[in-house]
Coordinates of C-alpha atoms in Angstrom, one line a residue:
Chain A
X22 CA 31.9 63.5 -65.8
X23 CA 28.3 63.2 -66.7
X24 CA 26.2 65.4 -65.8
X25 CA 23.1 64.9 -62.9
X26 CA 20.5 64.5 -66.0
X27 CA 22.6 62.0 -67.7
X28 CA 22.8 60.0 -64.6
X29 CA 19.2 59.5 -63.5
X30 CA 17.5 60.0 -67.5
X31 CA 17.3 55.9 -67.8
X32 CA 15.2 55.8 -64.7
X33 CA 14.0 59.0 -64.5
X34 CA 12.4 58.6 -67.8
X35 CA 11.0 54.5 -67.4
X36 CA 9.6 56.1 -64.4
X37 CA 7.8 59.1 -66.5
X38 CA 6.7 56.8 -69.1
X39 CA 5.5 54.1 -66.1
X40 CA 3.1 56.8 -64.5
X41 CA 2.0 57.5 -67.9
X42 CA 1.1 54.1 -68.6
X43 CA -0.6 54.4 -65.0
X44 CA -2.8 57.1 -66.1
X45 CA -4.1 55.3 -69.7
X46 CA -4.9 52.3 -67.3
X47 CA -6.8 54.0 -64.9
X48 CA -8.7 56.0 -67.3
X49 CA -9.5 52.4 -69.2
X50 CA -11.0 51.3 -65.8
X51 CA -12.8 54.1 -65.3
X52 CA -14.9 53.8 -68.8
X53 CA -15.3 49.8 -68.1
X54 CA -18.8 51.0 -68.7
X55 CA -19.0 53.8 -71.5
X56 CA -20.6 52.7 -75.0
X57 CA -18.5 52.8 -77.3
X58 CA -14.6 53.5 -75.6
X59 CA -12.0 52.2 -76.7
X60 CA -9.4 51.2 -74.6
X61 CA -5.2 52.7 -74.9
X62 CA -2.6 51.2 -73.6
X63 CA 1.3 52.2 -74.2
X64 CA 4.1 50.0 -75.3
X65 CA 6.4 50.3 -73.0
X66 CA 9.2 48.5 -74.0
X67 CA 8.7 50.1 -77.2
X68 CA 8.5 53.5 -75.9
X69 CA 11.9 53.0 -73.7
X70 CA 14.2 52.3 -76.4
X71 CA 12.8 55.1 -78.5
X72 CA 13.5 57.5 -75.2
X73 CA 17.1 55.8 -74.8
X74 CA 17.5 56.8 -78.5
X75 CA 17.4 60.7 -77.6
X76 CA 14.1 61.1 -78.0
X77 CA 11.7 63.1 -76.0
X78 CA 9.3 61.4 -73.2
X79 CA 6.1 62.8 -75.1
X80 CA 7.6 61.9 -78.6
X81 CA 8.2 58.4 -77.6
X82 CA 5.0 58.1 -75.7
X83 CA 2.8 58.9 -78.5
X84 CA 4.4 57.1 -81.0
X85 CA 3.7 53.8 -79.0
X86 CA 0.8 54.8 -77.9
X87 CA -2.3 52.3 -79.9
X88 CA -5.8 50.5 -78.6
X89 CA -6.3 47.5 -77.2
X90 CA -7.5 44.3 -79.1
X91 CA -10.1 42.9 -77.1
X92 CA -9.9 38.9 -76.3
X93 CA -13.8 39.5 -77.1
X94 CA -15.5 42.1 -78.6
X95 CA -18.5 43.4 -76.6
X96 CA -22.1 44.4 -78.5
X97 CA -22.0 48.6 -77.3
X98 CA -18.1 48.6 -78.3
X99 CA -16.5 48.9 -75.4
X100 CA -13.4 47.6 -75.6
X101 CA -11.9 47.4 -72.1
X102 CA -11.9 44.4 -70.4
X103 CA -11.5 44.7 -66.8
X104 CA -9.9 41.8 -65.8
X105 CA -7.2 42.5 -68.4
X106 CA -7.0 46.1 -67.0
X107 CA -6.5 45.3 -63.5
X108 CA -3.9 42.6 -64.3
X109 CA -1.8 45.3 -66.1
X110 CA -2.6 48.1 -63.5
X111 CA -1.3 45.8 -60.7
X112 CA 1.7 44.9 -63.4
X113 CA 2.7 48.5 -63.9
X114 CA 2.2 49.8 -60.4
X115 CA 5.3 47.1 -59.1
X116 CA 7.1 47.9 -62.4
X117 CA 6.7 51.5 -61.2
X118 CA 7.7 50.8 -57.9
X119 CA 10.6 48.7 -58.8
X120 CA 12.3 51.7 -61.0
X121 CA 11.2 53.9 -57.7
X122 CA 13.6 51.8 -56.0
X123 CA 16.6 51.9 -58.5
X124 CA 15.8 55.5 -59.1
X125 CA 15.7 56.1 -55.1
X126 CA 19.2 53.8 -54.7
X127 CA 21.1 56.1 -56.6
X128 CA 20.0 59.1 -55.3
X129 CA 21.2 57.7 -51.8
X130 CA 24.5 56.2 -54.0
X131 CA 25.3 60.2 -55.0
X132 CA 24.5 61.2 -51.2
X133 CA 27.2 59.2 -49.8
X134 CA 29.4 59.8 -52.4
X135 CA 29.1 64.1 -51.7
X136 CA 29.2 62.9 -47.7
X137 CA 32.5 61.3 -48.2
X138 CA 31.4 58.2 -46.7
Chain B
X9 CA 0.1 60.7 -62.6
X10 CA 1.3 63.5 -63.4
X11 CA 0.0 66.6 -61.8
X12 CA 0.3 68.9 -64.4
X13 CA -2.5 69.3 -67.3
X14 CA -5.8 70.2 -66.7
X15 CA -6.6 66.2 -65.2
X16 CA -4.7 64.3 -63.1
X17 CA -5.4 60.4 -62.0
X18 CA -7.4 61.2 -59.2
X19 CA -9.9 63.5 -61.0
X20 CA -10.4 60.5 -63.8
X21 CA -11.8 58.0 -60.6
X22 CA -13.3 60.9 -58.9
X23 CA -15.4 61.3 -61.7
X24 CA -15.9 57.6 -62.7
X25 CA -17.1 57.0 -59.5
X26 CA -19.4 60.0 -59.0
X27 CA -20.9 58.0 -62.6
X28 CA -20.9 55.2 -61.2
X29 CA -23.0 56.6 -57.9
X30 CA -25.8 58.4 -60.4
X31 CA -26.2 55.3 -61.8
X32 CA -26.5 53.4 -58.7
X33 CA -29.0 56.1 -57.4
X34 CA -30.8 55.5 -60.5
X35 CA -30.9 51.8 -59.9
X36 CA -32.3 52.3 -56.7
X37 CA -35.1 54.3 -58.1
X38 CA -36.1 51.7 -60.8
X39 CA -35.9 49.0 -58.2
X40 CA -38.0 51.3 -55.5
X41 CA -40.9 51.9 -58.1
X42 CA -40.8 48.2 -59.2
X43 CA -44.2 46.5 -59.0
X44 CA -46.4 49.5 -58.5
X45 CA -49.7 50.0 -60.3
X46 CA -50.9 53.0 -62.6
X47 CA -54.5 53.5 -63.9
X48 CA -52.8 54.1 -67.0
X49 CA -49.4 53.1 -69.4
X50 CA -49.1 57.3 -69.6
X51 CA -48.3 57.4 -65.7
X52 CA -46.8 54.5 -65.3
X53 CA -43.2 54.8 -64.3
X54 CA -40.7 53.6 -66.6
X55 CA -36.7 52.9 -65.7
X56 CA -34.2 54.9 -65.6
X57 CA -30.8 55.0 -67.2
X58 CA -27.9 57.3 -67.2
X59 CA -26.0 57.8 -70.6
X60 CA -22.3 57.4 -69.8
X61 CA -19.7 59.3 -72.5
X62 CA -15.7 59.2 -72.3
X63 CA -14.6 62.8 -72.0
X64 CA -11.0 62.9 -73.3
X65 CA -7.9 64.6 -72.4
X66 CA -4.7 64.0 -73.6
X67 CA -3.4 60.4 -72.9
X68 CA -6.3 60.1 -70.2
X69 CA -10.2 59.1 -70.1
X70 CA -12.6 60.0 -67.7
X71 CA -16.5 59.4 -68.2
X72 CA -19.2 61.9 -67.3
X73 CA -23.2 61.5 -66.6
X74 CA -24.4 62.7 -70.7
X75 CA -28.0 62.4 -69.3
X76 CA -30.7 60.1 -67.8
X77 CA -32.7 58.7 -70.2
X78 CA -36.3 56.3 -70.1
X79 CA -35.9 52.9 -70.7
X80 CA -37.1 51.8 -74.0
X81 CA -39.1 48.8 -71.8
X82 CA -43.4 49.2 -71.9
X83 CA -45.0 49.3 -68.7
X84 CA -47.3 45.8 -68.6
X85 CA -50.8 45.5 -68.4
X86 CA -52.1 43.3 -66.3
X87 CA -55.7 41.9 -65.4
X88 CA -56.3 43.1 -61.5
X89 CA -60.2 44.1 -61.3
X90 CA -60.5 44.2 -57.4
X91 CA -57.0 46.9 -57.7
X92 CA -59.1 50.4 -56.8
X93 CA -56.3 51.4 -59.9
X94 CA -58.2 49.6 -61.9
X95 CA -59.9 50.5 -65.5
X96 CA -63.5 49.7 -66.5
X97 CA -62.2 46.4 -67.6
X98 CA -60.4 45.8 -64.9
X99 CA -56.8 46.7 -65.8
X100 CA -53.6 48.3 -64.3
X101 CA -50.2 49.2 -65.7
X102 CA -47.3 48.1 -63.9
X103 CA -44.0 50.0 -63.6
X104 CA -41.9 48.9 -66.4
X105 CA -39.0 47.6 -64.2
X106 CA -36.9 44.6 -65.4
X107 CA -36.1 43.7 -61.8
X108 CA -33.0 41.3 -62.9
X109 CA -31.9 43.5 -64.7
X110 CA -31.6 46.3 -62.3
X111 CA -29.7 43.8 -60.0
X112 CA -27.5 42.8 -62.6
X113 CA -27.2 46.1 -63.3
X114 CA -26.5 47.3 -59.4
X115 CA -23.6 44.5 -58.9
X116 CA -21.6 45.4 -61.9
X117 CA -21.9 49.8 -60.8
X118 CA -20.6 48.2 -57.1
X119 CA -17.9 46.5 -59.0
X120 CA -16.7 49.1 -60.9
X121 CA -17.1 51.6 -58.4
X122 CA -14.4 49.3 -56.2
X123 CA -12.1 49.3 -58.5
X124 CA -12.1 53.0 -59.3
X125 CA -11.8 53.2 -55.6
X126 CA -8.5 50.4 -55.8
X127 CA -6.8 52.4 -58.6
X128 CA -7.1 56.1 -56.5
X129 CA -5.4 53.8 -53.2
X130 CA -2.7 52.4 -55.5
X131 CA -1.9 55.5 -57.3
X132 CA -2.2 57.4 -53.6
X133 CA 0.7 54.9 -52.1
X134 CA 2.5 55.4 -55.3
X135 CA 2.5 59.2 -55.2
X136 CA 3.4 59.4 -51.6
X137 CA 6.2 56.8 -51.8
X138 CA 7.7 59.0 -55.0
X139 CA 7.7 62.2 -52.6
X140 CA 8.7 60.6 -49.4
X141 CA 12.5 61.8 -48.7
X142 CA 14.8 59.1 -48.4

């Protein structure tokens, strides 16, 4: 029988790795307007299968981790484009909400299951 | 999102909008002192601008007031003898305020103040539906 970790790790970690890529996007929208930032962004599909793999959340986070190429570069450097960022933000928050929700249904899957339902 | 580490999500718009509010205040200042005469280009007020820098941490970004700085822009002299400002030869300095620009300026700091406040609402309902107990 496999063991609690075992049976939430594939969502458990997307869902790591999701409010990770949350954070990078945020922070890119909050220096729309710094000279000189350059904007991150993760690879999540990228950063997934390395996790599936038996790698560590962090491992496979920063290993996929790279800056954005901007559709146009700007004169002070600033690479982040905002209506790139916010399409991606919105992206990622349903993506994160969507493994929420497979993450939640098997929670409530293991209740009924120790309820004898 | 994570709230461990020394930043979290909400502290990287916090402080991307608290920027974004000197800079507005700054704005405001540049277009309050537009068009006024000095009796010379020494007193003559020049705009304002706040130097944004990233301050890093980890995988996350948050930007920070450097300093205000003087606009590189010369006040403008301008021929005004019946101004009580006015030199011998009848001149007065005029605030060196690029008014378009400051409005240009003003819209974008609204914009991406809204969206700092968009990405703390969506990253709020996130957080709270992850904790909620089923």
């Amino acid at each position: 029988m496999p063991s609690l970790d075992q049976v939430f790790a594939l969502n458990g970690g997307a869902l790591q790795l999701r409010s990770q890529r949350l954070n990078m996007l945020a922070s890119n929208i909050a220096n729309a307007s710094t000279p000189g930032y350059k904007a991150k962004d993760l690879d999540f599909d990228r950063a997934m299968q390395q996790a599936q793999n038996g790698s560590s959340i962090e491992n496979s986070m920063s290993d996929h981790t790279g800056f954005r190429v901007p559709l146009q570069p700007s004169l002070d450097g600033n690479t982040v484009e905002l209506s790139v960022e916010q399409a991606l933000f919105a992206e990622n928050a349903i993506q994160y909400r969507t493994t929420l929700s497979f993450l939640q249904g098997q929670v409530s899957t293991m209740k009924r299951a120790l309820k004898g339902e | 999102m994570t709230m461990s580490g020394s930043m979290n999500v909400f502290d990287v718009s916090a402080r991307a909008m608290s920027a974004q509010m000197v800079r507005l205040n700054t704005t405001a200042s540049n277009l309050a002192n537009a068009r006024t005469d000095y009796a010379s280009k020494d007193e003559a007020y020049r705009a304002m601008r706040p130097v944004f820098r990233a301050v890093m941490d980890d995988n996350m970004a948050t930007v920070d007031v450097e300093r205000v700085v003087q606009s590189d822009l010369e006040p403008q002299k301008r021929y005004d003898p019946s101004n009580p400002l006015a030199d011998k030869e009848g001149f007065v300095w005029e605030a060196a305020v690029d008014e378009t620009a400051e409005l240009i300026d003003m819209l974008e700091t609204a914009r991406n103040y809204k969206n700092n406040v968009q990405v703390l609402q969506t990253a709020k309902s996130l957080i709270l539906e992850t904790v909620r107990n089923q």
